[in-house]
Structure formats: structure tokens, C-alpha cells
Coordinates of N, CA, C and O in Angstrom, one line a residue:
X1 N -67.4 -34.5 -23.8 CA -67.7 -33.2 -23.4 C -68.2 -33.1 -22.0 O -68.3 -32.0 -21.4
X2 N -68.7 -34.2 -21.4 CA -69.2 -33.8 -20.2 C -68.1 -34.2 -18.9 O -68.5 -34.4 -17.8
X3 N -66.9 -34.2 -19.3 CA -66.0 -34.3 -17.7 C -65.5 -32.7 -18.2 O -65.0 -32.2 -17.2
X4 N -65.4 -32.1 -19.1 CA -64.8 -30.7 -19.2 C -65.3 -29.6 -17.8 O -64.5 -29.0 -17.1
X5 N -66.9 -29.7 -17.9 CA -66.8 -29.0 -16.1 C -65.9 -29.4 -15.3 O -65.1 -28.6 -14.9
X6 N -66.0 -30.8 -14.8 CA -65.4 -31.0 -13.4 C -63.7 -30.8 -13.5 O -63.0 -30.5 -12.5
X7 N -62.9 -31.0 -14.9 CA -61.7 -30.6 -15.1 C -61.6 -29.3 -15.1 O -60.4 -29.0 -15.0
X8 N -62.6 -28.1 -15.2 CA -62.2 -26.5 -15.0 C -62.1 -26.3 -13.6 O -61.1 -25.8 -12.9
X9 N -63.4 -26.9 -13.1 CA -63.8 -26.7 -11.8 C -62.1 -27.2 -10.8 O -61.9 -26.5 -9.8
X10 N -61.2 -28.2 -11.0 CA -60.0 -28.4 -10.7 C -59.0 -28.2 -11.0 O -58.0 -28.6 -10.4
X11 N -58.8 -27.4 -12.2 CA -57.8 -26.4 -12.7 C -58.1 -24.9 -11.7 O -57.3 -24.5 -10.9
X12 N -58.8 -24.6 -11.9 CA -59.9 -22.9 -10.9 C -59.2 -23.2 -9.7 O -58.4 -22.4 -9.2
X13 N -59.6 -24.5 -9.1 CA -59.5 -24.4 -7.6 C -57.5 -24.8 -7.1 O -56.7 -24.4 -6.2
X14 N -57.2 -25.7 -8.1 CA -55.9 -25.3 -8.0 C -54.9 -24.4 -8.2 O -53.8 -24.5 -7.7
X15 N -55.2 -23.4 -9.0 CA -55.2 -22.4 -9.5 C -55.0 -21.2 -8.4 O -54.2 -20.3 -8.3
X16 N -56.1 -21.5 -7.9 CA -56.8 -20.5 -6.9 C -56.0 -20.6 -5.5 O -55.7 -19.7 -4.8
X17 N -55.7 -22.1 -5.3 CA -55.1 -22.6 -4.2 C -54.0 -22.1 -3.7 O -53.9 -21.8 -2.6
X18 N -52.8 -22.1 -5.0 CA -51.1 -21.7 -5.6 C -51.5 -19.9 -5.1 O -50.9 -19.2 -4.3
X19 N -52.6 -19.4 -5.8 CA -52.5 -17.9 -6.0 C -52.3 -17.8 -4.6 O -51.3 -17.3 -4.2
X20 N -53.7 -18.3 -3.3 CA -53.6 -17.6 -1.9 C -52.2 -18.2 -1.4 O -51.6 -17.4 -0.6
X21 N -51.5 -19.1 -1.7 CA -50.4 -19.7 -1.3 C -48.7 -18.7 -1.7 O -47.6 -18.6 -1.2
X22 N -49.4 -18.3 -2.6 CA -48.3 -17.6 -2.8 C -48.2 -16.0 -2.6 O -47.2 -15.3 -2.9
X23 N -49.3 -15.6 -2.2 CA -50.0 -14.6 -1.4 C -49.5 -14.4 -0.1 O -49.0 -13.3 0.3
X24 N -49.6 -15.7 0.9 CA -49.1 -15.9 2.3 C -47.1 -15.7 2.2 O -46.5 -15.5 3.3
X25 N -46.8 -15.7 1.7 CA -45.2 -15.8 1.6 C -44.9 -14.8 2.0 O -44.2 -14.8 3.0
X26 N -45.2 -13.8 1.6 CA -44.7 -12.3 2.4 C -44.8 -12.1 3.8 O -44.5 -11.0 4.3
X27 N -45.4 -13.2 4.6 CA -45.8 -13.3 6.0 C -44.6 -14.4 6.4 O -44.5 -14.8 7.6
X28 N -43.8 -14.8 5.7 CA -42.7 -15.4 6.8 C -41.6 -14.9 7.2 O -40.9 -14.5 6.3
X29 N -41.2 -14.8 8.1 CA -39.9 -14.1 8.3 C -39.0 -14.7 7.6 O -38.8 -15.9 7.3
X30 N -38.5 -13.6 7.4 CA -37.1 -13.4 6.2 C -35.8 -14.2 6.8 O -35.2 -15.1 6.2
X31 N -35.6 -13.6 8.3 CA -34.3 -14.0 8.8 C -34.4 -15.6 8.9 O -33.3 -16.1 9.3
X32 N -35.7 -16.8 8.5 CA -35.1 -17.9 8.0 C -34.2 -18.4 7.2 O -33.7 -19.6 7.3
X33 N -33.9 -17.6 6.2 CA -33.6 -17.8 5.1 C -32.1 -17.2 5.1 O -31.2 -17.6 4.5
X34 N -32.1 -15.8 6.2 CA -30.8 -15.5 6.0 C -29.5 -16.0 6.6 O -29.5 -16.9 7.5
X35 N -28.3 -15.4 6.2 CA -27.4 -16.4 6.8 C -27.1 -15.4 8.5 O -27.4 -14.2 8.8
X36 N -26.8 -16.2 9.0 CA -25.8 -15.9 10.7 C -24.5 -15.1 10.3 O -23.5 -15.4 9.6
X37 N -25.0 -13.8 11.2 CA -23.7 -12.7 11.1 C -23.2 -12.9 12.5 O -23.9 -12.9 13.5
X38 N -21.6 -12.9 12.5 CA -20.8 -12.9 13.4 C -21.1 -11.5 13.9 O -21.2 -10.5 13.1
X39 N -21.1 -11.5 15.6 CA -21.3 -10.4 16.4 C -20.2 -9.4 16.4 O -19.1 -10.0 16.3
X40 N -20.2 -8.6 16.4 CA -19.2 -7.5 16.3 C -18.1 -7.0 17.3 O -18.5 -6.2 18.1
X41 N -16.6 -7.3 17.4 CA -16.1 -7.9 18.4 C -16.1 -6.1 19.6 O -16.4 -5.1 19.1
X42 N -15.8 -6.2 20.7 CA -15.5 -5.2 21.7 C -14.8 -4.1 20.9 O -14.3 -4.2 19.8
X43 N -15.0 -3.0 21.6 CA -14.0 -1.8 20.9 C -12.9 -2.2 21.6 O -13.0 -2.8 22.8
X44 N -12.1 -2.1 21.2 CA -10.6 -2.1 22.3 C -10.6 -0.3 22.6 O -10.8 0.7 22.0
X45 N -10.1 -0.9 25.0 CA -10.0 0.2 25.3 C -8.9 1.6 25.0 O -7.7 1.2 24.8
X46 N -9.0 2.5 24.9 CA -7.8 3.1 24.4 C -7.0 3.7 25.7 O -7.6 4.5 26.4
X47 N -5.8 3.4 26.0 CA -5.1 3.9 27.3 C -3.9 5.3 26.8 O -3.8 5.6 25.6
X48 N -3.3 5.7 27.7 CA -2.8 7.1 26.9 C -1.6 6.5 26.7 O -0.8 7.3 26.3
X49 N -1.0 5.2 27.0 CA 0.7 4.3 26.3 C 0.4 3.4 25.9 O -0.6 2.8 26.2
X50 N 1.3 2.9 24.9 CA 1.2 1.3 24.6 C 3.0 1.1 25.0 O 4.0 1.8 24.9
X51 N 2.5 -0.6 25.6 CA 4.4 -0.7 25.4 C 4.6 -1.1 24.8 O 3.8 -2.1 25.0
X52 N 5.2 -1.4 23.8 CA 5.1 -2.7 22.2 C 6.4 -3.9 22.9 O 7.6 -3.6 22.7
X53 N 6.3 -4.8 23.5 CA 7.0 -6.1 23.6 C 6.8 -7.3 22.4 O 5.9 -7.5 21.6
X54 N 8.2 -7.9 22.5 CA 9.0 -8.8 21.9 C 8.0 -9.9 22.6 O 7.9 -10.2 23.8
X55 N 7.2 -10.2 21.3 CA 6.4 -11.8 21.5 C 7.2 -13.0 22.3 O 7.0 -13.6 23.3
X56 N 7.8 -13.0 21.7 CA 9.3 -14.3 21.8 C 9.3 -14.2 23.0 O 8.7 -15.0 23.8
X57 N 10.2 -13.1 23.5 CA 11.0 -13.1 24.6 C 10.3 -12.0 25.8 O 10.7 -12.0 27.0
X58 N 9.6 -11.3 25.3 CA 9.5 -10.2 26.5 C 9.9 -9.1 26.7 O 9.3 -8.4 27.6
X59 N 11.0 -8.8 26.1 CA 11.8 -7.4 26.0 C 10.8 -6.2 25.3 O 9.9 -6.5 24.5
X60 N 11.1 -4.9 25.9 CA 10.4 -4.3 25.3 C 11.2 -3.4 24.2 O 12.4 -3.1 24.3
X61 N 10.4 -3.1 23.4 CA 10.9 -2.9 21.8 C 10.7 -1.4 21.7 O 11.4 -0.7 20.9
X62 N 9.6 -0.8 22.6 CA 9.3 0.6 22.2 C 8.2 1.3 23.6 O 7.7 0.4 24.2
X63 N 8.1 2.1 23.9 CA 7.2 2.9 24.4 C 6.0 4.0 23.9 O 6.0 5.1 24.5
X64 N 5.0 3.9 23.0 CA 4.4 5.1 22.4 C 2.9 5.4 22.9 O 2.0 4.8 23.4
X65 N 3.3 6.9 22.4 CA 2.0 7.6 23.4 C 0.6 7.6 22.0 O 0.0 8.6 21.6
X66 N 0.7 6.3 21.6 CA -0.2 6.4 20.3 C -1.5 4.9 20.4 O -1.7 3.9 21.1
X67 N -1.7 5.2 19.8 CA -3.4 3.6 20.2 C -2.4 3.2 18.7 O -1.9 3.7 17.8
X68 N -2.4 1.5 19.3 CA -1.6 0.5 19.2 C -3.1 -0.7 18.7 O -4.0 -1.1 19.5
X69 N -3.0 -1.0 17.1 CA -3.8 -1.9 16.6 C -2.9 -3.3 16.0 O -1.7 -3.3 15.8
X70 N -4.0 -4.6 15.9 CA -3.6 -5.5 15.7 C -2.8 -5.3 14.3 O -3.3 -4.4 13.6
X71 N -1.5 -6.2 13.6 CA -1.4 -5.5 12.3 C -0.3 -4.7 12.4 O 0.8 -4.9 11.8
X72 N -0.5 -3.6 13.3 CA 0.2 -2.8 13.3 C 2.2 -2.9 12.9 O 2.8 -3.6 13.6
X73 N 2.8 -2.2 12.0 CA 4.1 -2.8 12.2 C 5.1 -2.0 13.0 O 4.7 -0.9 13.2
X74 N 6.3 -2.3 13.5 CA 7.1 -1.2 14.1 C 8.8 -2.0 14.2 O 9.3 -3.2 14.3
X75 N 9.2 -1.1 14.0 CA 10.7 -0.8 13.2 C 11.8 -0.6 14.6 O 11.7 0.5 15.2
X76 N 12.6 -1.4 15.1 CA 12.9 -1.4 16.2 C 14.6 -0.4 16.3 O 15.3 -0.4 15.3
X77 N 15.0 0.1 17.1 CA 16.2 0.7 17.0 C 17.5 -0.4 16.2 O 18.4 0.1 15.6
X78 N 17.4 -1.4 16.2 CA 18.3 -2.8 15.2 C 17.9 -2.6 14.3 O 18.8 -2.6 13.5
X79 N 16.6 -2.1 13.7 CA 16.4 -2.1 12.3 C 15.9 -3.6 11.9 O 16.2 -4.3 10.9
X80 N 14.9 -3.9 13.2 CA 14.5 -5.1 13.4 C 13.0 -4.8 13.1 O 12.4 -3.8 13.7
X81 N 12.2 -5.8 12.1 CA 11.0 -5.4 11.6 C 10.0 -6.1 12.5 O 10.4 -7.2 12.8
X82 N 8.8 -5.7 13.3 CA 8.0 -6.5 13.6 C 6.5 -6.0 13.6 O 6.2 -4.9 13.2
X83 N 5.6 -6.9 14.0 CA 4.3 -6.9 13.2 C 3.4 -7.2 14.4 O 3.4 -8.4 14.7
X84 N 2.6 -6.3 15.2 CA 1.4 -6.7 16.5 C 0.8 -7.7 15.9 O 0.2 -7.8 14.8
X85 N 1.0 -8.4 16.8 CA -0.3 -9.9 16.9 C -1.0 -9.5 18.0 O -2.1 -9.0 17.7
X86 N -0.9 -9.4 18.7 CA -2.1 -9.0 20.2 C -1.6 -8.0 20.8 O -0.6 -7.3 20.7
X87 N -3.1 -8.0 22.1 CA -2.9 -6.6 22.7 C -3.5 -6.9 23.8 O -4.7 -7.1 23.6
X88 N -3.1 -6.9 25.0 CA -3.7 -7.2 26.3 C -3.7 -6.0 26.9 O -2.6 -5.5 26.9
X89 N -4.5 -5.4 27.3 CA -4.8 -4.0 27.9 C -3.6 -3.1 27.4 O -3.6 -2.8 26.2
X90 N -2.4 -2.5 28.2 CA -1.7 -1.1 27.3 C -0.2 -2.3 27.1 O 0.9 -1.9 27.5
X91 N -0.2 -3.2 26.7 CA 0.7 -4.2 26.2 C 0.3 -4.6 25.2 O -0.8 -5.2 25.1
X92 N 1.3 -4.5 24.1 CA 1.0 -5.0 22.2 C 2.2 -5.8 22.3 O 3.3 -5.4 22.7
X93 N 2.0 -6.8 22.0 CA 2.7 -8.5 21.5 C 3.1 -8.2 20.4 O 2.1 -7.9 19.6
X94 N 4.8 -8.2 19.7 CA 5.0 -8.0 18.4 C 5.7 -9.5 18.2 O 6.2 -10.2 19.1
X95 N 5.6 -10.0 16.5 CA 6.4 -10.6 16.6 C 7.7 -10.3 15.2 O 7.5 -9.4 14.4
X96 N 8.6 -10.9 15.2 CA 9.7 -10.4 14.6 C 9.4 -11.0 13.1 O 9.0 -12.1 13.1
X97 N 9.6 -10.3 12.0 CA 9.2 -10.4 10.7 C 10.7 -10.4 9.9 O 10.9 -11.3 9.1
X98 N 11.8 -9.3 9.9 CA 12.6 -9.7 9.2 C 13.4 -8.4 9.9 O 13.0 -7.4 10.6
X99 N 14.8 -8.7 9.6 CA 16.1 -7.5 9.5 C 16.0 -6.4 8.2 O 16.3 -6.8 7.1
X100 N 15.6 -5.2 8.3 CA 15.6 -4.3 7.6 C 17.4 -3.3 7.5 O 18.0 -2.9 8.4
X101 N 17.7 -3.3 6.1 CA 18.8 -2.7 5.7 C 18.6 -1.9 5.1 O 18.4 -1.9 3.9
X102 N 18.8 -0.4 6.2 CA 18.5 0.7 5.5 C 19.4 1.5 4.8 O 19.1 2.6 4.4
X103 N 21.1 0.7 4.5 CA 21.6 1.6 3.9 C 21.4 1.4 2.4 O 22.0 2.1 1.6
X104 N 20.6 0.5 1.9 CA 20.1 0.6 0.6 C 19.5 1.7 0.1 O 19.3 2.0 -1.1
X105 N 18.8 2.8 1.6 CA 18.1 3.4 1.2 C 18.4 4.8 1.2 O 17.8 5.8 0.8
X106 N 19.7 4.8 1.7 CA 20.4 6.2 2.1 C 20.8 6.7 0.8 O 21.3 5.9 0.1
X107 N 20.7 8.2 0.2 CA 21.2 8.8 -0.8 C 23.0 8.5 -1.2 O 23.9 8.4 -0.4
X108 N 23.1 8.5 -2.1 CA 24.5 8.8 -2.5 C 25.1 9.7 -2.9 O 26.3 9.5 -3.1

């Protein structure tokens, strides 16, 4: 019965120790812990044409008075399918995706 003091007295102060310890946690910055967000890229500028060019070769495929996004698809007078990959100032890089046959789609 007589080491029971000095075993409370070191339960108390461990005890005590964890509590201010875990007290201080609200004082670390958070963003250690969080993850790294990629920066948010430029707006692209908007000009009042785009020319839409043939990635491949260079030919131009179209002229429009419309803001021109990556993604974007466009349907060429051939009935030739293509798909913007880039955009260098009022020049959109398409590249060719497939032959579209629209008389499947004409009424009968």
C-alpha cells in the first residue's frame, strides 16, 4: 500500500501531460497535412476569330466567329470529323478523328 501514492502521482501527471498535449494541436497549421493543389491554369484569351487548322498538315478546315476550346469537335465540309487539341492565340490545332456518313442519317 505504500507505492500507491507515487503510482497516482504518475498516472495524474501523465495524464495531465497527454491532456495539455493534446490541447496544443489546434495551434498547428493545418496545410501540413494537406495535400498540394495544382495552380489554376491562365484564362485563355478570347479574340473575335478562330481559324480551326488540320494538325497534320496545316490546311485550314474552317473559319469561326465563335471562342474555340480544347475538346472542342468540328465537322469539316468532307464530312471529315475532328477534335481541337490546342490553341495558340486565334489558331485551334484539330486533329482528324474519323469519316462521318451522313447519308445514314438522311430521311427516307
Amino acid at each position: 500500500m505504500v507505492f500507491k501514492r507515487p503510482f497516482l502521482w504518475l498516472t495524474g501527471g501523465i495524464l495531465l501531460v497527454s491532456i495539455i498535449a493534446f490541447s496544443f494541436l489546434h495551434l498547428l497549421p493545418l496545410n501540413i497535412f494537406s495535400i498540394q493543389q495544382k495552380p489554376e491554369p491562365e484564362p485563355q484569351k478570347v479574340y473575335d476569330y478562330y481559324l480551326v487548322v488540320d494538325e497534320k498538315d496545316g490546311h485550314t478546315l474552317m473559319y469561326v466567329p465563335l471562342v474555340v476550346s480544347v475538346g472542342d469537335e468540328v465537322l469539316s465540309e468532307e464530312n471529315k470529323l475532328y477534335k481541337v487539341v490546342r490553341i495558340e492565340e486565334n489558331r485551334a490545332y484539330a486533329r482528324f478523328v474519323e469519316d462521318i456518313n451522313l447519308e445514314k442519317y438522311k430521311k427516307k
